[in-house]
Short mmCIF file of C-alpha atoms in Angstrom, two decimals:
data_model
loop_
_atom_site.label_atom_id
_atom_site.label_comp_id
_atom_site.label_asym_id
_atom_site.label_seq_id
_atom_site.Cartn_x
_atom_site.Cartn_y
_atom_site.Cartn_z
CA MET J 15 48.33 -48.64 -26.10
CA GLN J 16 44.95 -49.74 -27.30
CA ILE J 17 43.34 -46.44 -26.25
CA GLY J 18 46.11 -44.39 -27.90
CA SER J 19 45.82 -46.31 -31.16
CA CYS J 20 42.05 -45.87 -31.03
CA TRP J 21 42.46 -42.05 -30.70
CA LEU J 22 44.93 -41.88 -33.55
CA ARG J 23 42.68 -43.87 -35.84
CA ALA J 24 39.62 -41.77 -34.84
CA LEU J 25 41.14 -38.33 -35.60
CA PRO J 26 39.62 -36.62 -38.66
CA PRO J 27 41.80 -35.19 -41.40
CA ALA J 28 41.43 -31.51 -40.33
CA SER J 29 39.18 -31.08 -37.31
CA PHE J 30 36.21 -32.97 -35.99
CA ARG J 31 33.16 -30.74 -35.76
CA SER J 32 30.48 -33.37 -36.28
CA ARG J 33 29.35 -35.79 -33.61
CA GLN J 34 28.11 -38.23 -36.29
CA TRP J 35 31.55 -38.37 -37.88
CA SER J 36 33.11 -39.25 -34.53
CA GLU J 37 30.57 -42.03 -33.86
CA HIS J 38 31.08 -43.43 -37.35
CA CYS J 39 34.82 -43.53 -36.74
CA PHE J 40 34.32 -45.32 -33.40
CA ARG J 41 32.06 -47.97 -35.01
CA SER J 42 34.45 -48.54 -37.91
CA ILE J 43 37.49 -49.14 -35.71
CA GLY J 44 35.61 -51.03 -33.02
CA CYS J 45 36.37 -48.91 -29.89
CA SER J 46 34.68 -49.77 -26.59
CA GLU J 47 32.13 -47.58 -24.78
CA SER J 48 34.62 -46.46 -22.10
CA GLN J 49 37.07 -45.38 -24.76
CA LYS J 50 34.31 -43.43 -26.48
CA GLY J 51 33.40 -41.55 -23.24
CA THR J 52 37.00 -40.63 -22.54
CA PHE J 53 37.42 -39.25 -26.01
CA LEU J 54 34.23 -37.15 -25.80
CA VAL J 55 35.27 -35.58 -22.45
CA SER J 56 38.62 -34.58 -23.91
CA GLU J 57 36.85 -33.07 -26.90
CA ARG J 58 34.63 -30.90 -24.68
CA LYS J 59 37.64 -29.65 -22.67
CA MET J 60 39.44 -28.60 -25.82
CA ARG J 61 36.41 -26.69 -27.05
CA THR J 62 36.06 -24.90 -23.65
CA HIS J 63 39.70 -23.85 -23.69
CA GLN J 64 39.31 -22.46 -27.18
CA VAL J 65 36.27 -20.39 -26.16
CA LEU J 66 38.05 -19.00 -23.07
CA ALA J 67 41.10 -18.08 -25.13
CA PHE J 68 38.90 -16.30 -27.66
CA LEU J 69 37.11 -14.30 -24.93
CA LEU J 70 40.44 -13.33 -23.36
CA LEU J 71 41.65 -12.03 -26.69
CA LEU J 72 38.49 -9.94 -27.05
CA VAL J 73 38.96 -8.37 -23.59
CA ILE J 74 42.60 -7.52 -24.29
CA ALA J 75 41.68 -5.95 -27.63
CA SER J 76 38.93 -3.82 -26.06
CA VAL J 77 41.23 -2.58 -23.28
CA ALA J 78 43.91 -1.73 -25.80
CA SER J 79 41.45 0.25 -27.88
CA GLU J 80 40.27 2.20 -24.78
CA ASN J 81 43.85 2.97 -23.74
CA ALA J 82 44.53 4.21 -27.22
CA SER J 83 41.56 6.59 -27.00
CA THR J 84 42.44 7.97 -23.49
CA SER J 85 45.47 10.08 -22.60
CA ARG J 86 48.51 8.73 -20.83
CA GLY J 87 48.22 9.16 -17.08
CA CYS J 88 44.41 9.31 -16.91
CA GLY J 89 41.96 6.68 -15.80
CA LEU J 90 39.52 4.79 -18.02
CA ASP J 91 36.39 6.26 -16.40
CA LEU J 92 37.54 9.91 -16.61
CA LEU J 93 35.41 12.24 -18.68
CA PRO J 94 37.15 13.69 -21.74
CA GLN J 95 36.46 17.21 -20.44
CA TYR J 96 38.96 16.76 -17.58
CA VAL J 97 41.72 14.97 -19.47
CA SER J 98 44.07 17.96 -19.29
CA LEU J 99 44.19 17.66 -15.50
CA CYS J 100 46.11 14.37 -15.71
CA ASP J 101 47.48 14.19 -19.26
CA LEU J 102 51.20 13.47 -19.09
CA ASP J 103 51.62 14.45 -22.72
CA ALA J 104 50.48 18.03 -21.88
CA ILE J 105 52.54 18.53 -18.71
CA TRP J 106 51.67 22.23 -18.33
CA GLY J 107 48.21 21.36 -17.01
CA ILE J 108 49.59 19.21 -14.21
CA VAL J 109 52.18 21.82 -13.19
CA VAL J 110 49.71 24.71 -13.13
CA GLU J 111 47.18 22.53 -11.34
CA ALA J 112 49.70 21.71 -8.60
CA VAL J 113 50.73 25.36 -8.17
CA ALA J 114 47.13 26.54 -8.00
CA GLY J 115 46.16 23.78 -5.58
CA ALA J 116 49.03 24.65 -3.23
CA GLY J 117 48.05 28.32 -3.36
CA ALA J 118 44.45 27.49 -2.51
CA LEU J 119 45.54 25.44 0.51
CA ILE J 120 47.79 28.24 1.77
CA THR J 121 44.96 30.75 1.37
CA LEU J 122 42.56 28.58 3.36
CA LEU J 123 45.20 28.13 6.06
CA LEU J 124 45.69 31.89 6.34
CA MET J 125 41.96 32.44 6.67
CA LEU J 126 41.80 29.84 9.42
CA ILE J 127 44.76 31.34 11.31
CA LEU J 128 43.27 34.83 11.10
CA LEU J 129 39.91 33.57 12.32
CA VAL J 130 41.41 31.70 15.28
CA ARG J 131 43.77 34.50 16.34
CA LEU J 132 41.20 37.27 15.94
CA PRO J 133 40.35 37.54 19.70
CA TYR J 134 44.05 38.13 20.50
CA ILE J 135 44.39 41.23 18.30
CA LYS J 136 44.18 44.04 20.85
CA ASP J 137 45.39 47.03 18.83
CA LYS J 138 42.36 48.80 17.40
CA GLU J 139 44.30 49.99 14.36
CA LYS J 140 45.09 46.37 13.53
CA ARG J 141 41.57 45.10 14.15
CA LYS J 142 39.93 47.52 11.73
CA PRO J 143 41.13 45.92 8.46
CA VAL J 144 40.43 42.30 9.49
CA CYS J 145 37.27 42.09 7.37
CA LEU J 146 39.23 43.54 4.47
CA TYR J 147 41.83 40.78 4.92
CA PHE J 148 39.13 38.12 4.66
CA LEU J 149 37.72 39.77 1.54
CA PHE J 150 41.15 39.89 -0.07
CA LEU J 151 41.85 36.24 0.77
CA LEU J 152 38.47 35.28 -0.67
CA GLY J 153 39.34 36.99 -3.95
CA THR J 154 42.74 35.29 -4.03
CA LEU J 155 41.12 31.90 -3.41
CA GLY J 156 38.80 32.60 -6.33
CA LEU J 157 41.79 33.27 -8.60
CA PHE J 158 43.31 29.89 -7.72
CA GLY J 159 39.99 28.17 -8.31
CA LEU J 160 39.46 29.91 -11.65
CA THR J 161 42.80 28.50 -12.81
CA PHE J 162 41.20 25.06 -13.19
CA ALA J 163 38.58 26.51 -15.55
CA PHE J 164 41.38 27.33 -17.99
CA ILE J 165 42.88 23.83 -17.78
CA ILE J 166 39.82 21.69 -18.51
CA ARG J 167 38.14 21.49 -21.92
CA ILE J 168 35.84 24.39 -22.72
CA ASP J 169 32.09 24.41 -23.24
CA GLU J 170 29.42 27.11 -23.07
CA THR J 171 29.22 27.10 -19.27
CA ILE J 172 32.99 27.13 -18.76
CA CYS J 173 33.44 29.99 -21.24
CA SER J 174 30.76 32.07 -19.49
CA ILE J 175 32.45 31.48 -16.12
CA ARG J 176 35.80 32.50 -17.57
CA ARG J 177 34.53 35.74 -19.08
CA PHE J 178 32.63 36.80 -15.98
CA LEU J 179 34.88 35.82 -13.08
CA TRP J 180 38.24 36.88 -14.52
CA GLY J 181 37.57 40.61 -14.31
CA VAL J 182 35.42 40.41 -11.16
CA LEU J 183 37.98 38.53 -9.07
CA PHE J 184 40.85 40.77 -10.13
CA ALA J 185 38.70 43.84 -9.45
CA LEU J 186 38.03 42.54 -5.94
CA CYS J 187 41.73 42.01 -5.21
CA PHE J 188 42.79 45.37 -6.66
CA ALA J 189 39.97 47.15 -4.79
CA CYS J 190 41.14 45.62 -1.51
CA LEU J 191 44.69 46.73 -2.24
CA LEU J 192 43.44 50.25 -2.99
CA SER J 193 41.54 50.35 0.31
CA GLN J 194 44.66 49.14 2.12
CA ALA J 195 46.74 51.84 0.47
CA TRP J 196 44.20 54.45 1.58
CA ARG J 197 44.34 53.11 5.13
CA VAL J 198 48.14 53.08 5.29
CA ARG J 199 48.35 56.60 3.89
CA ARG J 200 46.02 57.85 6.65
CA LEU J 201 48.11 56.02 9.25
CA VAL J 202 51.38 57.44 7.95
CA CYS J 203 50.10 61.01 7.75
CA GLN J 204 47.63 61.24 10.65
CA GLY J 205 48.24 58.19 12.83
CA THR J 206 44.63 56.95 12.54
CA SER J 207 42.95 54.79 9.91
CA PRO J 208 39.39 54.81 8.52
CA ALA J 209 36.76 52.58 10.02
CA GLY J 210 36.62 48.97 8.95
CA TRP J 211 33.18 49.22 7.33
CA GLN J 212 34.36 52.17 5.25
CA MET J 213 37.26 50.19 3.76
CA VAL J 214 35.10 47.13 3.07
CA GLY J 215 32.37 49.26 1.56
CA LEU J 216 34.85 51.00 -0.73
CA ALA J 217 36.24 47.68 -1.95
CA LEU J 218 32.79 46.23 -2.64
CA CYS J 219 31.63 49.33 -4.49
CA LEU J 220 34.72 49.31 -6.69
CA MET J 221 34.21 45.62 -7.45
CA LEU J 222 30.55 46.21 -8.30
CA VAL J 223 31.55 48.34 -11.27
CA GLN J 224 33.38 45.41 -12.89
CA VAL J 225 30.42 43.14 -12.14
CA ILE J 226 28.21 45.46 -14.18
CA ILE J 227 30.72 45.59 -17.03
CA ALA J 228 31.12 41.80 -17.23
CA THR J 229 27.37 41.20 -17.02
CA GLU J 230 26.65 43.69 -19.78
CA TRP J 231 29.31 42.12 -22.03
CA LEU J 232 27.79 38.66 -21.64
CA VAL J 233 24.24 39.88 -22.16
CA LEU J 234 25.07 41.84 -25.30
CA THR J 235 27.15 39.13 -26.95
CA VAL J 236 25.46 35.91 -25.84
CA LEU J 237 21.81 36.77 -25.30
CA ARG J 238 21.19 39.62 -27.72
CA ASP J 239 23.46 38.60 -30.60
CA THR J 240 22.94 34.85 -29.89
CA LYS J 241 26.64 34.13 -30.27
CA PRO J 242 28.32 31.19 -28.56
CA ALA J 243 29.94 32.07 -25.25
CA CYS J 244 33.28 30.76 -26.51
CA ALA J 245 33.17 32.81 -29.71
CA TYR J 246 35.05 35.95 -28.70
CA GLU J 247 38.24 37.59 -29.84
CA PRO J 248 41.26 38.05 -27.55
CA MET J 249 41.01 41.83 -28.04
CA ASP J 250 37.41 41.80 -26.76
CA PHE J 251 38.52 39.87 -23.68
CA VAL J 252 41.23 42.43 -22.94
CA MET J 253 39.00 45.43 -23.60
CA ALA J 254 36.55 44.17 -20.99
CA LEU J 255 39.35 44.39 -18.39
CA ILE J 256 40.19 48.08 -18.83
CA TYR J 257 38.57 48.92 -15.49
CA ASP J 258 40.86 46.43 -13.73
CA MET J 259 43.88 48.13 -15.29
CA VAL J 260 42.65 51.52 -14.06
CA LEU J 261 42.29 50.17 -10.52
CA LEU J 262 45.79 48.72 -10.68
CA VAL J 263 47.36 52.01 -11.79
CA ILE J 264 45.47 54.02 -9.14
CA THR J 265 46.56 51.58 -6.45
CA LEU J 266 50.17 51.88 -7.55
CA GLY J 267 50.00 55.68 -7.36
CA GLN J 268 48.33 55.58 -3.94
CA ALA J 269 50.99 53.20 -2.67
CA LEU J 270 53.71 55.68 -3.61
CA PHE J 271 52.21 58.29 -1.24
CA THR J 272 52.29 55.84 1.67
CA LEU J 273 56.06 56.28 1.87
CA CYS J 274 55.72 59.98 2.83
CA GLY J 275 54.63 60.82 6.36
CA LYS J 276 55.77 61.39 9.92
CA PHE J 277 54.58 58.06 11.37
CA LYS J 278 57.32 55.71 10.18
CA ARG J 279 55.80 52.69 11.89
CA TRP J 280 53.41 52.03 8.99
CA LYS J 281 55.74 52.72 6.09
CA LEU J 282 56.69 49.05 5.79
CA ASN J 283 53.06 48.20 5.05
CA GLY J 284 53.02 50.82 2.33
CA ALA J 285 56.22 49.44 0.81
CA LEU J 286 54.69 45.93 0.66
CA ILE J 287 51.60 47.28 -1.10
CA LEU J 288 53.85 49.07 -3.58
CA ILE J 289 55.80 45.87 -4.32
CA THR J 290 52.60 43.86 -4.75
CA THR J 291 51.03 46.29 -7.18
CA PHE J 292 54.25 46.71 -9.15
CA LEU J 293 54.69 42.96 -9.62
CA SER J 294 51.02 42.66 -10.59
CA LEU J 295 51.53 45.37 -13.19
CA LEU J 296 54.46 43.46 -14.67
CA ILE J 297 52.40 40.28 -14.83
CA TRP J 298 49.55 42.06 -16.59
CA VAL J 299 51.84 43.64 -19.15
CA ALA J 300 53.43 40.24 -19.85
CA TRP J 301 50.22 38.25 -20.27
CA ILE J 302 48.44 40.88 -22.38
CA THR J 303 51.43 41.08 -24.72
CA MET J 304 51.65 37.31 -24.99
CA TYR J 305 47.90 36.81 -25.33
CA LEU J 306 47.39 39.42 -28.06
CA PHE J 307 50.61 39.28 -30.04
CA GLY J 308 53.08 36.65 -28.82
CA ASN J 309 50.99 33.54 -29.40
CA ALA J 310 50.04 34.68 -32.91
CA MET J 311 53.64 35.45 -33.81
CA LEU J 312 54.73 31.98 -32.64
CA ASN J 313 51.86 30.32 -34.55
CA HIS J 314 50.37 28.92 -31.33
CA ARG J 315 47.43 31.23 -30.86
CA ASP J 316 44.83 28.53 -30.14
CA ALA J 317 47.13 26.11 -28.33
CA TRP J 318 48.78 28.60 -25.95
CA SER J 319 45.87 30.90 -25.11
CA ASP J 320 44.54 28.84 -22.21
CA PRO J 321 48.01 28.11 -20.71
CA THR J 322 48.82 31.83 -20.82
CA LEU J 323 45.70 32.79 -18.88
CA ALA J 324 46.03 29.89 -16.40
CA ILE J 325 49.65 30.78 -15.61
CA THR J 326 48.63 34.42 -15.14
CA LEU J 327 46.00 33.49 -12.56
CA ALA J 328 48.34 31.25 -10.57
CA ALA J 329 51.22 33.74 -10.64
CA SER J 330 49.01 36.66 -9.56
CA GLY J 331 47.56 34.65 -6.71
CA TRP J 332 51.00 33.76 -5.36
CA VAL J 333 52.12 37.39 -5.60
CA PHE J 334 49.10 38.45 -3.54
CA ILE J 335 49.79 35.75 -0.96
CA VAL J 336 53.55 36.17 -0.56
CA PHE J 337 53.92 39.94 -0.76
CA HIS J 338 50.70 41.14 0.85
CA ALA J 339 48.55 38.61 2.69
CA ILE J 340 51.24 36.85 4.72
CA PRO J 341 53.08 40.07 5.83
CA GLU J 342 49.84 41.88 6.69
CA ILE J 343 48.47 39.02 8.75
CA HIS J 344 51.83 38.60 10.47
CA CYS J 345 51.90 42.29 11.43
CA ALA J 346 48.31 42.10 12.64
CA LEU J 347 49.07 39.18 14.95
CA LEU J 348 52.14 40.78 16.52
CA PRO J 349 51.67 42.33 20.00
CA PRO J 350 51.38 46.13 20.06
CA LEU J 351 54.57 48.11 20.52
CA GLN J 352 55.02 50.99 22.99
CA GLU J 353 55.17 54.30 21.21
CA ASN J 354 57.52 56.05 23.74
CA PRO J 355 59.16 53.58 26.12
CA PRO J 356 60.64 55.25 29.23
CA ASN J 357 64.37 55.90 29.17
CA TYR J 358 65.64 55.50 32.70
CA PHE J 359 69.01 57.08 31.89
CA ASP J 360 67.62 60.26 30.29
CA THR J 361 68.02 63.02 32.93
CA SER J 362 66.04 65.51 30.84
CA GLN J 363 62.76 63.72 31.66
CA PRO J 364 60.68 65.06 34.56
CA ARG J 365 60.56 63.26 37.83
CA MET J 366 58.29 60.31 37.99
CA ARG J 367 56.91 61.35 41.40
CA GLU J 368 57.49 64.21 43.79
CA THR J 369 56.23 64.58 47.35
CA ALA J 370 56.50 67.76 49.41
CA PHE J 371 58.13 67.59 52.80
CA GLU J 372 54.96 68.86 54.45
CA GLU J 373 52.94 65.83 53.26
CA ASP J 374 53.00 63.09 55.82
CA VAL J 375 53.14 60.27 53.29
CA HIS J 376 55.14 57.13 53.83
CA LEU J 377 56.79 56.49 50.49
CA PRO J 378 58.03 53.02 49.61
CA ARG J 379 61.77 52.83 49.83
CA THR J 380 62.97 52.09 46.29
CA TYR J 381 66.61 52.94 46.96
CA MET J 382 69.40 52.21 49.42
CA GLU J 383 70.40 55.00 51.71
CA ASN J 384 74.07 55.53 52.42
CA GLN J 385 73.77 55.42 56.22
CA ALA J 386 77.46 55.95 56.90
CA PHE J 387 77.57 59.08 54.80
CA SER J 388 74.43 60.56 56.37
CA MET J 389 75.66 59.89 59.92
CA ASP J 390 78.96 61.64 59.18
CA GLU J 391 77.16 64.66 57.83
CA HIS J 392 74.78 64.75 60.79
CA SER J 393 77.54 64.60 63.38
CA ALA J 394 79.50 67.25 61.52
CA ALA J 395 76.46 69.49 61.50
CA LEU J 396 75.94 69.05 65.21
CA ARG J 397 79.53 69.95 65.95
CA THR J 398 79.36 73.15 63.90
CA ALA J 399 75.80 74.16 64.77
CA GLY J 400 76.92 76.44 67.64
CA PHE J 401 79.20 78.62 65.54
CA SER J 402 77.88 82.13 64.91
CA ASN J 403 80.23 84.38 62.96
CA GLY J 404 83.04 82.02 63.94
CA SER J 405 82.68 82.30 67.81
CA LEU J 406 81.53 79.38 69.95
CA GLY J 407 81.77 81.20 73.29
CA LYS J 408 79.50 84.01 72.31
CA ARG J 409 76.91 81.53 71.13
CA SER J 410 77.04 79.47 74.29
CA SER J 411 77.09 82.32 76.86
CA GLY J 412 75.03 85.04 75.25
CA SER J 413 72.22 83.07 73.83
CA LEU J 414 71.68 80.56 76.62
CA GLY J 415 68.08 80.77 77.77
CA LYS J 416 67.23 83.53 75.27
CA LYS J 417 65.36 83.52 72.06
CA PRO J 418 67.46 83.97 69.00
CA SER J 419 67.13 87.24 67.24
CA GLY J 420 66.06 87.57 63.66
CA GLY J 421 69.45 88.94 62.47
CA LEU J 422 72.04 87.23 60.43
CA GLY J 423 73.91 86.13 63.50
CA ASN J 424 71.67 83.09 63.86
CA ARG J 425 72.09 82.03 60.28
CA PRO J 426 73.67 78.55 59.99
CA SER J 427 77.22 78.42 58.91
CA ALA J 428 78.49 76.76 55.75
CA PRO J 429 79.11 73.30 57.25
CA PHE J 430 75.52 73.22 58.52
CA ARG J 431 74.13 74.26 55.12
CA SER J 432 75.89 71.30 53.56
CA ASN J 433 73.80 68.89 55.60
CA VAL J 434 71.45 67.87 52.75
CA TYR J 435 70.37 64.47 51.54
CA GLN J 436 72.81 62.97 49.03
CA PRO J 437 71.59 59.70 47.48
CA THR J 438 73.72 56.91 46.16
CA GLU J 439 74.14 55.98 42.51
CA MET J 440 71.61 53.17 42.84
CA ALA J 441 68.97 55.58 44.09
CA VAL J 442 69.60 57.85 41.10
CA VAL J 443 69.20 54.94 38.63
CA LEU J 444 66.03 53.63 40.27
CA ASN J 445 64.46 57.09 40.30
CA GLY J 446 64.72 57.52 36.54
CA GLY J 447 68.05 59.37 36.41
CA THR J 448 66.91 62.30 38.57
CA ILE J 449 67.99 63.22 42.08
CA PRO J 450 65.33 61.86 44.46
CA THR J 451 63.94 63.91 47.30
CA ALA J 452 64.91 63.17 50.87
CA PRO J 453 62.80 60.57 52.67
CA PRO J 454 60.64 61.72 55.57
CA THR J 455 62.83 59.84 58.05
CA HIS J 456 65.95 61.82 57.09
CA THR J 457 67.14 63.73 60.18
CA GLY J 458 68.89 66.49 58.32
CA ARG J 459 65.70 68.28 57.24
CA HIS J 460 64.57 68.83 60.85
CA LEU J 461 67.64 70.88 61.59
CA TRP J 462 66.57 73.74 59.34
#
């Protein structure tokens, strides 16, 4: 009670901030030294708690200000350039990012499968376009990777990459499709395809034209006119892609001719190329219309330009994967089919093997001989072998010990002429539907 009354009497009116004031209070009320020490320790603890509470409030305020400056769903240490990859307020970036990432993984998986299964492709017509498949998958992988350049925030480097790689990657994919259409047309019409290096060389040469166009556009606008790389009109971007449109139209026309030919085995490949190019044409018509006119009409020209181009890249890549890459690789990995499999029930086919009676060759017995039937015929032939013009007595008495004459009298009668080899149904089936020749051990042939 004495200590509590001492504290109450020592409290200042508002707050004690002066050590001298506290000591003066202790001397005036007559507190002991132990009571003074206890009071000073409590004072220090209160001051420490106040400082810690103040620091905690500062930390909470700084974190709140940082969260207010960053987007919802992104981390605190993420650069502002990549905010669109995780911003939950702009959900289109996350969706397109997921679609493009899945497409890139599928493309890498297809390249790995084709590389592993390459030694098992035995058909030479299927081995020729393998390098072209890798080139096409590489272009498709580039399309999925370029999608991320249209999601993140732009700068001079990103804009230069966009302007250069868009046309080049599409030119590579369309050139590979054109080479494939040329190959399938040769297979449908002639049954043989061009060499692999010819198809790859054609695709690279066609892509090189777009490389020159894109390089010249960047040099003239950025280096010569000293304009920012991001300062270009949508119409200029589309005009730089005219060569890609020409390749797409030529590929579509070439794919139509792959459906006409006498070798029907390869027409399915031509139909898949036709579907791929037709869907690509629809995508290009849609994005050019939206990019040039639709966004401006909806008053979202600046906000929807990048989403339009990113969605175009992801959609085109999935069309190339689903309708061309996967079916082509699947057909290449299938075992070769026989062109003309033997029909064992077609009697119009020639005999598989014939052996003359004079050849002393022991043929393997691939049939079952009807022994009962052959013994009946042999005994019947022996019984009727002595008949000559219907008389047994003349044959036995007149010709005994004499050589037979060359007249018709020694000609075998009808029952003897019927003593030929007659196989069973199983022998006919096993011999390809034809009547097999008599085996060398058949006794009937020695009676002629």
